[in-house]
PDB file of C-alpha atoms in Angstrom:
ATOM      1  CA  MET A   7    -148.311 -73.254-135.201  1.00 48.00           C
ATOM      2  CA  LYS A   8    -151.978 -73.527-133.515  1.00 48.00           C
ATOM      3  CA  LYS A   9    -150.181 -76.545-131.233  1.00 50.00           C
ATOM      4  CA  VAL A  10    -147.645 -73.741-130.355  1.00 43.00           C
ATOM      5  CA  LEU A  11    -150.456 -70.965-129.584  1.00 43.00           C
ATOM      6  CA  ALA A  12    -152.276 -73.238-127.531  1.00 45.00           C
ATOM      7  CA  SER A  13    -149.332 -74.445-125.731  1.00 46.00           C
ATOM      8  CA  ALA A  14    -148.428 -71.141-124.737  1.00 46.00           C
ATOM      9  CA  PHE A  15    -151.869 -70.077-123.707  1.00 47.00           C
ATOM     10  CA  ILE A  16    -151.729 -72.986-121.512  1.00 45.00           C
ATOM     11  CA  PHE A  17    -148.383 -71.919-120.137  1.00 45.00           C
ATOM     12  CA  THR A  18    -149.135 -68.344-119.777  1.00 45.00           C
ATOM     13  CA  PHE A  19    -152.661 -69.526-117.931  1.00 46.00           C
ATOM     14  CA  ILE A  20    -150.815 -71.903-115.770  1.00 44.00           C
ATOM     15  CA  PHE A  21    -147.694 -69.590-115.007  1.00 45.00           C
ATOM     16  CA  GLY A  22    -150.363 -66.718-114.451  1.00 45.00           C
ATOM     17  CA  SER A  23    -152.156 -68.764-111.732  1.00 50.00           C
ATOM     18  CA  ALA A  24    -148.815 -69.476-110.618  1.00 54.00           C
ATOM     19  CA  GLN A  25    -147.680 -66.040-110.193  1.00 61.00           C
ATOM     20  CA  ILE A  26    -150.742 -65.185-108.182  1.00 64.00           C
ATOM     21  CA  SER A  27    -150.151 -67.857-105.741  1.00 82.00           C
ATOM     22  CA  GLU A  28    -146.682 -66.426-105.327  1.00 88.00           C
ATOM     23  CA  PHE A  29    -148.006 -63.246-103.908  1.00 90.00           C
ATOM     24  CA  GLN A  30    -150.541 -64.940-101.969  1.00 89.00           C
ATOM     25  CA  ARG A  31    -147.961 -67.201-100.071  1.00 92.00           C
ATOM     26  CA  ALA A  32    -145.964 -63.662 -99.360  1.00 91.00           C
ATOM     27  CA  ASP A  33    -148.984 -62.078 -97.718  1.00 91.00           C
ATOM     28  CA  SER A  34    -150.209 -65.732 -95.985  1.00 93.00           C
ATOM     29  CA  ARG A  35    -146.372 -65.398 -94.809  1.00 94.00           C
ATOM     30  CA  TYR A  36    -146.806 -62.272 -93.847  1.00 93.00           C
ATOM     31  CA  GLU A  37    -150.021 -62.166 -91.813  1.00 93.00           C
ATOM     32  CA  ARG A  38    -148.962 -65.218 -90.086  1.00 95.00           C
ATOM     33  CA  LYS A  39    -145.897 -64.105 -88.701  1.00 95.00           C
ATOM     34  CA  LYS A  40    -147.141 -60.479 -87.794  1.00 94.00           C
ATOM     35  CA  THR A  41    -150.092 -62.398 -85.832  1.00 96.00           C
ATOM     36  CA  ALA A  42    -146.961 -64.278 -84.074  1.00 96.00           C
ATOM     37  CA  LEU A  43    -145.050 -61.258 -83.767  1.00 96.00           C
ATOM     38  CA  TYR A  44    -148.332 -58.996 -82.366  1.00 96.00           C
ATOM     39  CA  ASN A  45    -149.059 -62.511 -80.043  1.00 96.00           C
ATOM     40  CA  LYS A  46    -145.618 -62.460 -78.273  1.00 96.00           C
ATOM     41  CA  TYR A  47    -145.589 -58.175 -78.311  1.00 96.00           C
ATOM     42  CA  PRO A  48    -149.239 -57.702 -77.712  1.00 95.00           C
ATOM     43  CA  LYS A  49    -148.445 -53.460 -77.072  1.00 95.00           C
ATOM     44  CA  PRO A  50    -146.572 -51.764 -79.402  1.00 93.00           C
ATOM     45  CA  ASN A  51    -143.060 -51.256 -78.470  1.00 95.00           C
ATOM     46  CA  ASP A  52    -139.355 -50.533 -80.390  1.00 95.00           C
ATOM     47  CA  LEU A  53    -138.386 -54.128 -80.548  1.00 95.00           C
ATOM     48  CA  ARG A  54    -142.075 -55.041 -82.208  1.00 94.00           C
ATOM     49  CA  THR A  55    -142.173 -52.032 -84.731  1.00 92.00           C
ATOM     50  CA  LYS A  56    -138.423 -52.876 -85.640  1.00 94.00           C
ATOM     51  CA  LYS A  57    -139.186 -56.993 -86.228  1.00 95.00           C
ATOM     52  CA  GLU A  58    -142.625 -55.735 -88.047  1.00 92.00           C
ATOM     53  CA  TRP A  59    -140.743 -53.621 -90.716  1.00 92.00           C
ATOM     54  CA  LEU A  60    -138.123 -56.440 -91.152  1.00 94.00           C
ATOM     55  CA  LEU A  61    -141.863 -58.812 -92.022  1.00 94.00           C
ATOM     56  CA  THR A  62    -142.713 -55.490 -94.388  1.00 91.00           C
ATOM     57  CA  GLU A  63    -139.498 -55.852 -96.108  1.00 93.00           C
ATOM     58  CA  ASP A  64    -139.398 -59.673 -96.288  1.00 95.00           C
ATOM     59  CA  LYS A  65    -142.739 -59.192 -97.888  1.00 93.00           C
ATOM     60  CA  ILE A  66    -141.550 -56.423-100.411  1.00 92.00           C
ATOM     61  CA  ALA A  67    -138.677 -58.735-101.344  1.00 95.00           C
ATOM     62  CA  ALA A  68    -140.814 -61.895-102.142  1.00 95.00           C
ATOM     63  CA  TYR A  69    -143.258 -59.458-104.148  1.00 94.00           C
ATOM     64  CA  LYS A  70    -140.699 -57.977-106.345  1.00 95.00           C
ATOM     65  CA  ASP A  71    -139.101 -61.495-106.926  1.00 95.00           C
ATOM     66  CA  ALA A  72    -142.327 -62.888-108.029  1.00 94.00           C
ATOM     67  CA  LEU A  73    -142.474 -59.942-110.386  1.00 95.00           C
ATOM     68  CA  ASP A  74    -138.838 -60.300-111.931  1.00 95.00           C
ATOM     69  CA  LYS A  75    -140.343 -64.220-112.657  1.00 93.00           C
ATOM     70  CA  ALA A  76    -143.140 -63.212-114.243  1.00 93.00           C
ATOM     71  CA  SER A  77    -141.383 -60.728-116.070  1.00 94.00           C
ATOM     72  CA  LEU A  78    -139.175 -62.865-117.698  1.00 94.00           C
ATOM     73  CA  GLU A  79    -141.887 -65.130-118.529  1.00 93.00           C
ATOM     74  CA  ASP A  80    -143.648 -62.181-120.561  1.00 95.00           C
ATOM     75  CA  GLN A  81    -140.451 -61.298-122.115  1.00 95.00           C
ATOM     76  CA  LYS A  82    -140.602 -64.330-124.057  1.00 95.00           C
ATOM     77  CA  MET A  83    -143.895 -63.757-124.963  1.00 94.00           C
ATOM     78  CA  ILE A  84    -143.276 -60.317-125.945  1.00 95.00           C
ATOM     79  CA  ALA A  85    -140.106 -61.371-128.040  1.00 96.00           C
ATOM     80  CA  ALA A  86    -142.402 -63.612-130.438  1.00 95.00           C
ATOM     81  CA  ASP A  87    -144.841 -60.704-130.750  1.00 95.00           C
ATOM     82  CA  PRO A  88    -143.183 -57.718-130.405  1.00 95.00           C
ATOM     83  CA  PRO A  89    -144.956 -54.029-130.150  1.00 96.00           C
ATOM     84  CA  THR A  90    -145.295 -52.189-133.301  1.00 93.00           C
ATOM     85  CA  LYS A  91    -143.264 -48.794-133.341  1.00 89.00           C
ATOM     86  CA  ALA A  92    -145.473 -47.497-136.483  1.00 88.00           C
ATOM     87  CA  LYS A  93    -148.295 -45.511-135.471  1.00 90.00           C
ATOM     88  CA  VAL A  94    -151.580 -47.950-135.036  1.00 92.00           C
ATOM     89  CA  SER A  95    -155.040 -46.972-136.803  1.00 93.00           C
ATOM     90  CA  LYS A  96    -156.488 -47.970-133.353  1.00 95.00           C
ATOM     91  CA  GLU A  97    -155.059 -48.083-130.078  1.00 95.00           C
ATOM     92  CA  ALA A  98    -155.501 -51.277-127.875  1.00 96.00           C
ATOM     93  CA  GLU A  99    -159.106 -50.812-125.664  1.00 96.00           C
ATOM     94  CA  TYR A 100    -160.042 -52.524-122.285  1.00 96.00           C
ATOM     95  CA  ASP A 101    -163.270 -54.405-122.934  1.00 94.00           C
ATOM     96  CA  LYS A 102    -164.754 -52.484-120.459  1.00 93.00           C
ATOM     97  CA  GLY A 103    -163.034 -48.885-120.686  1.00 93.00           C
ATOM     98  CA  LYS A 104    -160.231 -47.393-119.124  1.00 91.00           C
ATOM     99  CA  ALA A 105    -161.559 -46.238-115.918  1.00 92.00           C
ATOM    100  CA  ALA A 106    -163.035 -49.844-115.537  1.00 94.00           C
ATOM    101  CA  PHE A 107    -159.568 -50.953-115.652  1.00 95.00           C
ATOM    102  CA  GLN A 108    -158.147 -48.004-113.654  1.00 93.00           C
ATOM    103  CA  LYS A 109    -160.862 -49.028-110.720  1.00 92.00           C
ATOM    104  CA  LEU A 110    -160.167 -52.536-110.793  1.00 93.00           C
ATOM    105  CA  LEU A 111    -156.012 -52.316-110.323  1.00 93.00           C
ATOM    106  CA  TYR A 112    -156.827 -49.311-107.380  1.00 90.00           C
ATOM    107  CA  GLU A 113    -158.746 -52.162-105.599  1.00 90.00           C
ATOM    108  CA  ALA A 114    -156.723 -54.540-106.273  1.00 90.00           C
ATOM    109  CA  VAL A 115    -153.557 -52.506-104.732  1.00 88.00           C
ATOM    110  CA  ASP A 116    -152.888 -53.383-101.240  1.00 78.00           C
ATOM    111  CA  LEU A 117    -150.725 -50.950 -99.385  1.00 77.00           C
ATOM    112  CA  ASP A 118    -152.240 -50.883 -96.042  1.00 73.00           C
ATOM    113  CA  PHE A 119    -149.224 -52.617 -94.120  1.00 67.00           C
ATOM    114  CA  LEU A 120    -146.825 -50.128 -95.682  1.00 68.00           C
ATOM    115  CA  ASN A 121    -148.287 -47.301 -93.702  1.00 65.00           C
ATOM    116  CA  PHE A 122    -147.467 -45.027 -96.421  1.00 60.00           C
ATOM    117  CA  SER A 123    -148.105 -41.555 -95.333  1.00 62.00           C
ATOM    118  CA  SER A 124    -149.296 -39.588 -98.910  1.00 65.00           C
ATOM    119  CA  GLU A 125    -152.493 -38.902 -99.607  1.00 72.00           C
ATOM    120  CA  ALA A 126    -152.018 -39.170-103.260  1.00 80.00           C
ATOM    121  CA  TYR A 127    -149.526 -41.231-105.353  1.00 87.00           C
ATOM    122  CA  LYS A 128    -149.662 -40.448-108.935  1.00 92.00           C
ATOM    123  CA  ALA A 129    -147.819 -43.295-111.390  1.00 95.00           C
ATOM    124  CA  THR A 130    -148.202 -44.566-114.655  1.00 97.00           C
ATOM    125  CA  ILE A 131    -148.425 -47.932-115.702  1.00 97.00           C
ATOM    126  CA  THR A 132    -147.115 -49.180-119.355  1.00 97.00           C
ATOM    127  CA  PHE A 133    -147.372 -52.527-120.672  1.00 97.00           C
ATOM    128  CA  VAL A 134    -147.650 -54.706-123.563  1.00 97.00           C
ATOM    129  CA  VAL A 135    -150.866 -55.254-125.336  1.00 97.00           C
ATOM    130  CA  ASP A 136    -150.137 -58.239-127.860  1.00 96.00           C
ATOM    131  CA  SER A 137    -152.288 -59.270-130.903  1.00 96.00           C
ATOM    132  CA  LYS A 138    -153.843 -61.819-129.174  1.00 95.00           C
ATOM    133  CA  GLY A 139    -155.246 -59.147-126.486  1.00 95.00           C
ATOM    134  CA  ASN A 140    -152.458 -60.583-123.637  1.00 95.00           C
ATOM    135  CA  ALA A 141    -151.615 -57.933-121.359  1.00 96.00           C
ATOM    136  CA  LEU A 142    -148.034 -58.407-120.482  1.00 96.00           C
ATOM    137  CA  ASP A 143    -144.839 -56.904-118.452  1.00 97.00           C
ATOM    138  CA  PRO A 144    -146.372 -54.271-116.240  1.00 97.00           C
ATOM    139  CA  ASN A 145    -143.513 -51.400-116.042  1.00 97.00           C
ATOM    140  CA  VAL A 146    -144.902 -48.877-113.033  1.00 97.00           C
ATOM    141  CA  LYS A 147    -143.250 -45.104-112.808  1.00 97.00           C
ATOM    142  CA  GLY A 148    -143.860 -43.360-109.854  1.00 94.00           C
ATOM    143  CA  ASN A 149    -141.431 -42.207-106.943  1.00 90.00           C
ATOM    144  CA  ASN A 150    -141.689 -44.857-104.792  1.00 90.00           C
ATOM    145  CA  GLU A 151    -140.435 -48.260-106.124  1.00 92.00           C
ATOM    146  CA  ASP A 152    -141.888 -50.497-103.001  1.00 90.00           C
ATOM    147  CA  VAL A 153    -145.148 -48.818-103.844  1.00 90.00           C
ATOM    148  CA  ASN A 154    -144.731 -49.292-107.687  1.00 94.00           C
ATOM    149  CA  ALA A 155    -144.109 -53.418-107.297  1.00 94.00           C
ATOM    150  CA  PHE A 156    -147.530 -53.622-105.218  1.00 92.00           C
ATOM    151  CA  ILE A 157    -149.089 -52.166-108.449  1.00 94.00           C
ATOM    152  CA  GLU A 158    -147.603 -54.052-110.925  1.00 96.00           C
ATOM    153  CA  ALA A 159    -148.246 -57.359-108.462  1.00 94.00           C
ATOM    154  CA  ALA A 160    -152.006 -55.820-108.328  1.00 94.00           C
ATOM    155  CA  PHE A 161    -151.868 -55.874-112.505  1.00 96.00           C
ATOM    156  CA  TYR A 162    -151.249 -59.512-112.323  1.00 93.00           C
ATOM    157  CA  ARG A 163    -154.015 -59.882-109.996  1.00 90.00           C
ATOM    158  CA  ILE A 164    -156.604 -58.558-111.952  1.00 93.00           C
ATOM    159  CA  LYS A 165    -154.933 -59.759-115.608  1.00 88.00           C
ATOM    160  CA  ASP A 166    -157.828 -62.251-116.095  1.00 86.00           C
ATOM    161  CA  LYS A 167    -160.779 -60.382-115.069  1.00 90.00           C
ATOM    162  CA  GLY A 168    -161.163 -58.766-118.121  1.00 89.00           C
ATOM    163  CA  LYS A 169    -160.132 -58.751-122.090  1.00 93.00           C
ATOM    164  CA  TRP A 170    -158.009 -55.894-123.719  1.00 96.00           C
ATOM    165  CA  LYS A 171    -158.611 -55.530-127.631  1.00 96.00           C
ATOM    166  CA  PRO A 172    -155.292 -55.644-129.492  1.00 97.00           C
ATOM    167  CA  ALA A 173    -154.513 -52.274-131.292  1.00 97.00           C
ATOM    168  CA  GLU A 174    -154.933 -52.395-135.022  1.00 96.00           C
ATOM    169  CA  ASP A 175    -153.105 -51.339-137.942  1.00 94.00           C
ATOM    170  CA  LYS A 176    -154.839 -50.983-140.964  1.00 91.00           C
ATOM    171  CA  GLY A 177    -157.398 -53.350-139.907  1.00 92.00           C
ATOM    172  CA  LYS A 178    -155.160 -56.151-138.862  1.00 95.00           C
ATOM    173  CA  PRO A 179    -154.485 -56.831-134.936  1.00 96.00           C
ATOM    174  CA  VAL A 180    -151.167 -55.627-133.552  1.00 97.00           C
ATOM    175  CA  SER A 181    -149.049 -55.611-130.458  1.00 97.00           C
ATOM    176  CA  SER A 182    -148.663 -52.203-128.762  1.00 97.00           C
ATOM    177  CA  ASN A 183    -147.314 -50.416-125.900  1.00 97.00           C
ATOM    178  CA  VAL A 184    -150.188 -49.057-123.161  1.00 96.00           C
ATOM    179  CA  SER A 185    -149.942 -46.637-121.072  1.00 96.00           C
ATOM    180  CA  VAL A 186    -152.264 -45.958-118.426  1.00 95.00           C
ATOM    181  CA  PRO A 187    -151.890 -43.008-115.921  1.00 95.00           C
ATOM    182  CA  LEU A 188    -153.179 -44.087-112.129  1.00 93.00           C
ATOM    183  CA  ALA A 189    -153.917 -41.472-109.077  1.00 89.00           C
ATOM    184  CA  LEU A 190    -154.469 -43.844-106.163  1.00 83.00           C
ATOM    185  CA  THR A 191    -155.293 -42.361-102.691  1.00 77.00           C
ATOM    186  CA  PHE A 192    -154.782 -43.897 -99.606  1.00 67.00           C
ATOM    187  CA  LYS A 193    -156.946 -44.548 -96.081  1.00 61.00           C
ATOM    188  CA  LYS A 194    -155.229 -42.832 -93.391  1.00 54.00           C
TER     189      LYS A 194
END
């Protein structure tokens, strides 16, 4: 059993690192193509704007593809340690506090390239914290699917920057669902 858990941990670490690099590859590809586009069309015009939007759509698609792969892997871990349906005696906690988790998440969300036109964005992120303290399978509910995807990607970027203490039921660690409200503000 210990070997299986150790293997699962190593796989999760490797996959988590691979996941972050998927986002970095998408970012790098976007920046490289955007630089080439700006070199070809140094002054703003309709064609440059149209091509830049296509680059943005490619970046969004790459992020969503990476998120789908991550969710599949997370679902396997959740299936092995499903969240309890019963009321827990102690909720899961982020070791540095919920406000610190929200701050890390806000700082990791990069939406500048979207030119998002809202001053504030309210959403809720829900995920599972398993009995070992692994945060898994984020799902963001907000009114913009693309913004939600980039918040979920930010979750994966900060996943290893702190530790979750699992929920407890009668003193024993259990897997549980965690829900955190978000209110992001954007620079104009």
